[in-house]
Amino acid sequence: MVDQPRDDKGRWKKSGVGVAAVATVGVVAIAGGGGLGGAASTADSATSSGSHGKSSGKSSGKDAARKGQRDAAWQRMGLKVVKKALKRELLCSTRSFGEVQRFFVRTPCRKLDRMVLAIGDGGGNTVVVSIAWVRMATADDAARLKRLTDTDGTGNVSPLGAAALGLAEIRFDGHHYDSRQDGSLVVIAEAAPAGGQPDNAALDDAADVADEFPPP
């Protein structure tokens, strides 16, 4: 097993997944909000009060996400959903890669829901978020799946191709990743930049909030 890397805040980070997952996405014009940082954010704006505001927004966003309040979760972070797509399936082995795919061949899932969405801050910064809800037969199977997906270089559930959003191609590289287990359910979330210059903290926060959403 490879050591499971974490970022400087202790969150899981799949930073060398071997075969990066590709989804089709692109730059979208967004109206409203302001919370992804990047080029529009100057050094002067990166004050402690601004950091506190972002932290508070993420905490509030996570609370809304846990309640299934999808639009409100992003709005509390100063963001807006531009487009989203959802697909429900029963087979995970054909929607995964690497060791994760081989795990599903031996240990089939019961259900797979995948969502991809584009969110933006109104300042030209756009992020695409992939979420997968994997329902396993048992909590033990779910725990084994989570350990595997959290480990560097093991593959993952393939993100729902954002061609479903009618956008251009980006790559999910595992740098902005989070997951959680709830009984027999595993939720896997990743974020990737799609326009402007969203900062790394904003990408981490997007994945952190996304994995709190209950199944659609």
PDB file of C-alpha atoms in Angstrom:
ATOM      1  CA  MET A   1       0.000   0.000   0.000  1.00  0.00           C
ATOM      2  CA  VAL A   2       1.227   3.513  -0.765  1.00  0.00           C
ATOM      3  CA  ASP A   3       1.051   6.067   2.036  1.00  0.00           C
ATOM      4  CA  GLN A   4      -2.106   8.131   1.762  1.00  0.00           C
ATOM      5  CA  PRO A   5      -1.010  11.742   1.125  1.00  0.00           C
ATOM      6  CA  ARG A   6      -2.683  14.662   2.843  1.00  0.00           C
ATOM      7  CA  ASP A   7      -2.587  18.388   2.199  1.00  0.00           C
ATOM      8  CA  ASP A   8      -1.421  20.934   4.783  1.00  0.00           C
ATOM      9  CA  LYS A   9      -4.876  20.850   6.387  1.00  0.00           C
ATOM     10  CA  GLY A  10      -4.899  17.084   6.805  1.00  0.00           C
ATOM     11  CA  ARG A  11      -7.298  16.356   3.930  1.00  0.00           C
ATOM     12  CA  TRP A  12      -6.841  13.350   1.649  1.00  0.00           C
ATOM     13  CA  LYS A  13      -5.002  14.127  -1.583  1.00  0.00           C
ATOM     14  CA  LYS A  14      -4.698  11.755  -4.532  1.00  0.00           C
ATOM     15  CA  SER A  15      -1.744  13.518  -6.097  1.00  0.00           C
ATOM     16  CA  GLY A  16      -0.350  10.911  -8.454  1.00  0.00           C
ATOM     17  CA  VAL A  17      -3.147   8.716  -9.646  1.00  0.00           C
ATOM     18  CA  GLY A  18      -1.193   7.235 -12.542  1.00  0.00           C
ATOM     19  CA  VAL A  19      -4.024   7.617 -15.033  1.00  0.00           C
ATOM     20  CA  ALA A  20      -5.720  10.946 -14.492  1.00  0.00           C
ATOM     21  CA  ALA A  21      -9.446  11.001 -15.055  1.00  0.00           C
ATOM     22  CA  VAL A  22     -10.580  13.221 -17.883  1.00  0.00           C
ATOM     23  CA  ALA A  23     -13.933  14.952 -18.149  1.00  0.00           C
ATOM     24  CA  THR A  24     -15.178  17.322 -20.792  1.00  0.00           C
ATOM     25  CA  VAL A  25     -15.656  20.813 -19.489  1.00  0.00           C
ATOM     26  CA  GLY A  26     -14.824  24.403 -20.303  1.00  0.00           C
ATOM     27  CA  VAL A  27     -14.888  28.062 -19.437  1.00  0.00           C
ATOM     28  CA  VAL A  28     -18.348  29.361 -18.631  1.00  0.00           C
ATOM     29  CA  ALA A  29     -19.503  32.943 -18.114  1.00  0.00           C
ATOM     30  CA  ILE A  30     -20.941  33.221 -14.612  1.00  0.00           C
ATOM     31  CA  ALA A  31     -23.133  35.840 -13.028  1.00  0.00           C
ATOM     32  CA  GLY A  32     -23.113  36.346  -9.293  1.00  0.00           C
ATOM     33  CA  GLY A  33     -21.063  35.513  -6.182  1.00  0.00           C
ATOM     34  CA  GLY A  34     -17.341  35.880  -5.493  1.00  0.00           C
ATOM     35  CA  GLY A  35     -15.345  33.194  -3.738  1.00  0.00           C
ATOM     36  CA  LEU A  36     -12.823  31.272  -5.860  1.00  0.00           C
ATOM     37  CA  GLY A  37      -9.845  33.605  -5.506  1.00  0.00           C
ATOM     38  CA  GLY A  38      -7.378  33.563  -8.374  1.00  0.00           C
ATOM     39  CA  ALA A  39      -6.251  36.380 -10.604  1.00  0.00           C
ATOM     40  CA  ALA A  40      -9.042  38.676  -9.506  1.00  0.00           C
ATOM     41  CA  SER A  41      -7.873  38.362  -5.892  1.00  0.00           C
ATOM     42  CA  THR A  42      -4.946  40.599  -4.960  1.00  0.00           C
ATOM     43  CA  ALA A  43      -2.503  40.145  -2.098  1.00  0.00           C
ATOM     44  CA  ASP A  44      -4.204  42.993  -0.271  1.00  0.00           C
ATOM     45  CA  SER A  45      -7.485  41.077  -0.280  1.00  0.00           C
ATOM     46  CA  ALA A  46      -5.898  37.992   1.278  1.00  0.00           C
ATOM     47  CA  THR A  47      -6.301  39.316   4.814  1.00  0.00           C
ATOM     48  CA  SER A  48      -7.096  37.323   7.910  1.00  0.00           C
ATOM     49  CA  SER A  49     -10.655  38.626   7.837  1.00  0.00           C
ATOM     50  CA  GLY A  50     -11.021  37.411   4.258  1.00  0.00           C
ATOM     51  CA  SER A  51      -9.709  34.001   5.247  1.00  0.00           C
ATOM     52  CA  HIS A  52     -12.161  33.906   8.127  1.00  0.00           C
ATOM     53  CA  GLY A  53     -14.975  34.776   5.733  1.00  0.00           C
ATOM     54  CA  LYS A  54     -14.028  31.930   3.403  1.00  0.00           C
ATOM     55  CA  SER A  55     -13.771  29.495   6.312  1.00  0.00           C
ATOM     56  CA  SER A  56     -17.159  30.577   7.634  1.00  0.00           C
ATOM     57  CA  GLY A  57     -18.674  30.265   4.162  1.00  0.00           C
ATOM     58  CA  LYS A  58     -17.301  26.758   3.751  1.00  0.00           C
ATOM     59  CA  SER A  59     -18.575  25.681   7.166  1.00  0.00           C
ATOM     60  CA  SER A  60     -22.026  27.063   6.369  1.00  0.00           C
ATOM     61  CA  GLY A  61     -21.876  25.475   2.939  1.00  0.00           C
ATOM     62  CA  LYS A  62     -21.063  22.066   4.436  1.00  0.00           C
ATOM     63  CA  ASP A  63     -24.031  22.378   6.804  1.00  0.00           C
ATOM     64  CA  ALA A  64     -26.349  23.102   3.886  1.00  0.00           C
ATOM     65  CA  ALA A  65     -24.828  20.288   1.850  1.00  0.00           C
ATOM     66  CA  ARG A  66     -25.490  17.739   4.599  1.00  0.00           C
ATOM     67  CA  LYS A  67     -29.158  18.778   4.494  1.00  0.00           C
ATOM     68  CA  GLY A  68     -29.289  18.282   0.724  1.00  0.00           C
ATOM     69  CA  GLN A  69     -29.622  22.014   0.044  1.00  0.00           C
ATOM     70  CA  ARG A  70     -27.492  21.930  -3.070  1.00  0.00           C
ATOM     71  CA  ASP A  71     -27.853  25.456  -4.434  1.00  0.00           C
ATOM     72  CA  ALA A  72     -27.750  27.008  -0.951  1.00  0.00           C
ATOM     73  CA  ALA A  73     -24.507  25.179  -0.134  1.00  0.00           C
ATOM     74  CA  TRP A  74     -22.691  26.881  -3.001  1.00  0.00           C
ATOM     75  CA  GLN A  75     -24.406  30.222  -2.487  1.00  0.00           C
ATOM     76  CA  ARG A  76     -23.133  30.359   1.089  1.00  0.00           C
ATOM     77  CA  MET A  77     -19.623  30.156  -0.362  1.00  0.00           C
ATOM     78  CA  GLY A  78     -20.326  33.003  -2.768  1.00  0.00           C
ATOM     79  CA  LEU A  79     -20.733  30.629  -5.711  1.00  0.00           C
ATOM     80  CA  LYS A  80     -23.400  29.767  -8.233  1.00  0.00           C
ATOM     81  CA  VAL A  81     -24.145  26.533 -10.111  1.00  0.00           C
ATOM     82  CA  VAL A  82     -24.079  27.188 -13.834  1.00  0.00           C
ATOM     83  CA  LYS A  83     -24.700  23.727 -15.260  1.00  0.00           C
ATOM     84  CA  LYS A  84     -25.022  20.219 -13.897  1.00  0.00           C
ATOM     85  CA  ALA A  85     -25.688  16.712 -15.125  1.00  0.00           C
ATOM     86  CA  LEU A  86     -26.569  13.481 -13.330  1.00  0.00           C
ATOM     87  CA  LYS A  87     -26.448   9.830 -14.364  1.00  0.00           C
ATOM     88  CA  ARG A  88     -27.696   6.803 -12.391  1.00  0.00           C
ATOM     89  CA  GLU A  89     -26.245   3.344 -13.032  1.00  0.00           C
ATOM     90  CA  LEU A  90     -25.966  -0.109 -11.497  1.00  0.00           C
ATOM     91  CA  LEU A  91     -22.498  -1.179 -12.702  1.00  0.00           C
ATOM     92  CA  CYS A  92     -19.332   0.329 -11.252  1.00  0.00           C
ATOM     93  CA  SER A  93     -16.761  -1.904 -12.951  1.00  0.00           C
ATOM     94  CA  THR A  94     -17.382  -0.240 -16.331  1.00  0.00           C
ATOM     95  CA  ARG A  95     -17.271   3.246 -14.804  1.00  0.00           C
ATOM     96  CA  SER A  96     -13.911   3.058 -13.037  1.00  0.00           C
ATOM     97  CA  PHE A  97     -10.229   2.483 -13.744  1.00  0.00           C
ATOM     98  CA  GLY A  98      -7.068   1.057 -12.197  1.00  0.00           C
ATOM     99  CA  GLU A  99      -7.154  -1.037  -9.035  1.00  0.00           C
ATOM    100  CA  VAL A 100     -10.529   0.466  -8.194  1.00  0.00           C
ATOM    101  CA  GLN A 101     -11.975  -1.134 -11.329  1.00  0.00           C
ATOM    102  CA  ARG A 102     -10.480  -4.509 -10.420  1.00  0.00           C
ATOM    103  CA  PHE A 103     -11.997  -4.148  -6.939  1.00  0.00           C
ATOM    104  CA  PHE A 104     -15.452  -3.639  -8.473  1.00  0.00           C
ATOM    105  CA  VAL A 105     -15.041  -6.720 -10.672  1.00  0.00           C
ATOM    106  CA  ARG A 106     -14.513  -8.797  -7.527  1.00  0.00           C
ATOM    107  CA  THR A 107     -16.895  -6.795  -5.327  1.00  0.00           C
ATOM    108  CA  PRO A 108     -19.756  -5.306  -7.350  1.00  0.00           C
ATOM    109  CA  CYS A 109     -21.493  -2.177  -6.177  1.00  0.00           C
ATOM    110  CA  ARG A 110     -25.263  -2.009  -5.744  1.00  0.00           C
ATOM    111  CA  LYS A 111     -25.742   1.432  -7.270  1.00  0.00           C
ATOM    112  CA  LEU A 112     -23.749   4.308  -8.739  1.00  0.00           C
ATOM    113  CA  ASP A 113     -24.894   7.923  -9.079  1.00  0.00           C
ATOM    114  CA  ARG A 114     -22.508  10.366 -10.751  1.00  0.00           C
ATOM    115  CA  MET A 115     -22.883  14.123 -11.034  1.00  0.00           C
ATOM    116  CA  VAL A 116     -20.750  16.796 -12.660  1.00  0.00           C
ATOM    117  CA  LEU A 117     -21.369  20.493 -12.196  1.00  0.00           C
ATOM    118  CA  ALA A 118     -19.785  23.800 -13.107  1.00  0.00           C
ATOM    119  CA  ILE A 119     -19.712  26.498 -10.430  1.00  0.00           C
ATOM    120  CA  GLY A 120     -18.402  30.051 -10.594  1.00  0.00           C
ATOM    121  CA  ASP A 121     -17.827  33.173  -8.540  1.00  0.00           C
ATOM    122  CA  GLY A 122     -18.843  35.946 -10.927  1.00  0.00           C
ATOM    123  CA  GLY A 123     -15.218  37.089 -11.198  1.00  0.00           C
ATOM    124  CA  GLY A 124     -14.281  34.910 -14.152  1.00  0.00           C
ATOM    125  CA  ASN A 125     -13.228  31.893 -12.076  1.00  0.00           C
ATOM    126  CA  THR A 126     -14.898  28.576 -12.838  1.00  0.00           C
ATOM    127  CA  VAL A 127     -14.538  25.177 -11.173  1.00  0.00           C
ATOM    128  CA  VAL A 128     -15.902  21.835 -12.273  1.00  0.00           C
ATOM    129  CA  VAL A 129     -16.826  19.385  -9.522  1.00  0.00           C
ATOM    130  CA  SER A 130     -17.292  15.630  -9.948  1.00  0.00           C
ATOM    131  CA  ILE A 131     -19.255  13.687  -7.328  1.00  0.00           C
ATOM    132  CA  ALA A 132     -19.808   9.922  -7.217  1.00  0.00           C
ATOM    133  CA  TRP A 133     -22.139   8.193  -4.755  1.00  0.00           C
ATOM    134  CA  VAL A 134     -21.281   4.485  -4.599  1.00  0.00           C
ATOM    135  CA  ARG A 135     -23.616   2.137  -2.736  1.00  0.00           C
ATOM    136  CA  MET A 136     -21.926  -1.125  -1.748  1.00  0.00           C
ATOM    137  CA  ALA A 137     -23.507  -4.326  -0.417  1.00  0.00           C
ATOM    138  CA  THR A 138     -22.065  -3.880   3.083  1.00  0.00           C
ATOM    139  CA  ALA A 139     -20.370  -1.265   5.241  1.00  0.00           C
ATOM    140  CA  ASP A 140     -17.229  -3.427   5.226  1.00  0.00           C
ATOM    141  CA  ASP A 141     -17.114  -3.377   1.424  1.00  0.00           C
ATOM    142  CA  ALA A 142     -17.603   0.390   1.534  1.00  0.00           C
ATOM    143  CA  ALA A 143     -14.704   0.792   3.972  1.00  0.00           C
ATOM    144  CA  ARG A 144     -12.436  -1.271   1.712  1.00  0.00           C
ATOM    145  CA  LEU A 145     -13.455   0.843  -1.285  1.00  0.00           C
ATOM    146  CA  LYS A 146     -12.774   4.098   0.541  1.00  0.00           C
ATOM    147  CA  ARG A 147      -9.329   2.927   1.673  1.00  0.00           C
ATOM    148  CA  LEU A 148      -8.522   2.014  -1.903  1.00  0.00           C
ATOM    149  CA  THR A 149      -9.765   5.226  -3.514  1.00  0.00           C
ATOM    150  CA  ASP A 150      -7.978   7.304  -0.877  1.00  0.00           C
ATOM    151  CA  THR A 151      -4.661   5.631  -1.709  1.00  0.00           C
ATOM    152  CA  ASP A 152      -2.367   7.237  -4.251  1.00  0.00           C
ATOM    153  CA  GLY A 153      -2.010   5.508  -7.611  1.00  0.00           C
ATOM    154  CA  THR A 154      -5.027   3.190  -7.356  1.00  0.00           C
ATOM    155  CA  GLY A 155      -7.398   4.732  -9.883  1.00  0.00           C
ATOM    156  CA  ASN A 156     -10.900   5.863  -9.066  1.00  0.00           C
ATOM    157  CA  VAL A 157     -14.507   5.962 -10.149  1.00  0.00           C
ATOM    158  CA  SER A 158     -14.505   7.715 -13.530  1.00  0.00           C
ATOM    159  CA  PRO A 159     -16.027  11.192 -13.392  1.00  0.00           C
ATOM    160  CA  LEU A 160     -19.187  11.723 -15.376  1.00  0.00           C
ATOM    161  CA  GLY A 161     -17.916  13.215 -18.617  1.00  0.00           C
ATOM    162  CA  ALA A 162     -18.841  16.869 -18.645  1.00  0.00           C
ATOM    163  CA  ALA A 163     -19.671  16.575 -22.303  1.00  0.00           C
ATOM    164  CA  ALA A 164     -23.037  16.168 -20.602  1.00  0.00           C
ATOM    165  CA  LEU A 165     -22.700  19.873 -19.824  1.00  0.00           C
ATOM    166  CA  GLY A 166     -21.809  20.723 -23.411  1.00  0.00           C
ATOM    167  CA  LEU A 167     -18.386  22.007 -22.386  1.00  0.00           C
ATOM    168  CA  ALA A 168     -14.715  21.415 -23.254  1.00  0.00           C
ATOM    169  CA  GLU A 169     -12.122  19.046 -21.784  1.00  0.00           C
ATOM    170  CA  ILE A 170     -10.334  19.255 -18.429  1.00  0.00           C
ATOM    171  CA  ARG A 171      -8.447  16.759 -16.290  1.00  0.00           C
ATOM    172  CA  PHE A 172      -9.183  15.620 -12.751  1.00  0.00           C
ATOM    173  CA  ASP A 173      -5.696  14.941 -11.391  1.00  0.00           C
ATOM    174  CA  GLY A 174      -6.531  13.999  -7.785  1.00  0.00           C
ATOM    175  CA  HIS A 175      -4.967  17.099  -6.236  1.00  0.00           C
ATOM    176  CA  HIS A 176      -8.317  18.431  -4.996  1.00  0.00           C
ATOM    177  CA  TYR A 177     -10.074  15.355  -3.675  1.00  0.00           C
ATOM    178  CA  ASP A 178     -12.218  14.324  -0.723  1.00  0.00           C
ATOM    179  CA  SER A 179     -14.265  11.295   0.283  1.00  0.00           C
ATOM    180  CA  ARG A 180     -16.433  10.018   3.091  1.00  0.00           C
ATOM    181  CA  GLN A 181     -18.175   6.821   4.143  1.00  0.00           C
ATOM    182  CA  ASP A 182     -21.657   6.547   5.606  1.00  0.00           C
ATOM    183  CA  GLY A 183     -22.484   2.892   6.249  1.00  0.00           C
ATOM    184  CA  SER A 184     -22.546   1.144   2.879  1.00  0.00           C
ATOM    185  CA  LEU A 185     -22.280   4.450   0.994  1.00  0.00           C
ATOM    186  CA  VAL A 186     -19.018   5.992  -0.240  1.00  0.00           C
ATOM    187  CA  VAL A 187     -19.016   9.538  -1.610  1.00  0.00           C
ATOM    188  CA  ILE A 188     -16.076  10.655  -3.757  1.00  0.00           C
ATOM    189  CA  ALA A 189     -15.607  14.263  -4.844  1.00  0.00           C
ATOM    190  CA  GLU A 190     -12.982  15.982  -6.970  1.00  0.00           C
ATOM    191  CA  ALA A 191     -12.591  19.540  -8.221  1.00  0.00           C
ATOM    192  CA  ALA A 192     -10.628  20.967 -11.136  1.00  0.00           C
ATOM    193  CA  PRO A 193     -10.149  24.476 -12.561  1.00  0.00           C
ATOM    194  CA  ALA A 194     -12.045  25.214 -15.745  1.00  0.00           C
ATOM    195  CA  GLY A 195     -11.690  28.953 -16.231  1.00  0.00           C
ATOM    196  CA  GLY A 196      -9.893  31.949 -14.775  1.00  0.00           C
ATOM    197  CA  GLN A 197      -7.439  31.189 -11.959  1.00  0.00           C
ATOM    198  CA  PRO A 198      -9.269  29.650  -8.990  1.00  0.00           C
ATOM    199  CA  ASP A 199      -6.832  29.168  -6.124  1.00  0.00           C
ATOM    200  CA  ASN A 200      -5.905  25.821  -4.597  1.00  0.00           C
ATOM    201  CA  ALA A 201      -7.753  26.522  -1.345  1.00  0.00           C
ATOM    202  CA  ALA A 202     -10.965  27.193  -3.267  1.00  0.00           C
ATOM    203  CA  LEU A 203     -10.582  23.940  -5.202  1.00  0.00           C
ATOM    204  CA  ASP A 204      -9.981  22.002  -1.974  1.00  0.00           C
ATOM    205  CA  ASP A 205     -13.028  23.646  -0.381  1.00  0.00           C
ATOM    206  CA  ALA A 206     -15.214  22.780  -3.369  1.00  0.00           C
ATOM    207  CA  ALA A 207     -14.340  19.088  -3.052  1.00  0.00           C
ATOM    208  CA  ASP A 208     -14.705  19.246   0.733  1.00  0.00           C
ATOM    209  CA  VAL A 209     -18.253  20.621   0.475  1.00  0.00           C
ATOM    210  CA  ALA A 210     -19.250  18.402  -2.451  1.00  0.00           C
ATOM    211  CA  ASP A 211     -18.613  15.144  -0.629  1.00  0.00           C
ATOM    212  CA  GLU A 212     -21.137  16.148   2.060  1.00  0.00           C
ATOM    213  CA  PHE A 213     -24.100  15.997  -0.320  1.00  0.00           C
ATOM    214  CA  PRO A 214     -26.470  13.058   0.175  1.00  0.00           C
ATOM    215  CA  PRO A 215     -27.324  10.905  -2.861  1.00  0.00           C
ATOM    216  CA  PRO A 216     -29.543  12.704  -5.372  1.00  0.00           C
TER     217      PRO A 216
END
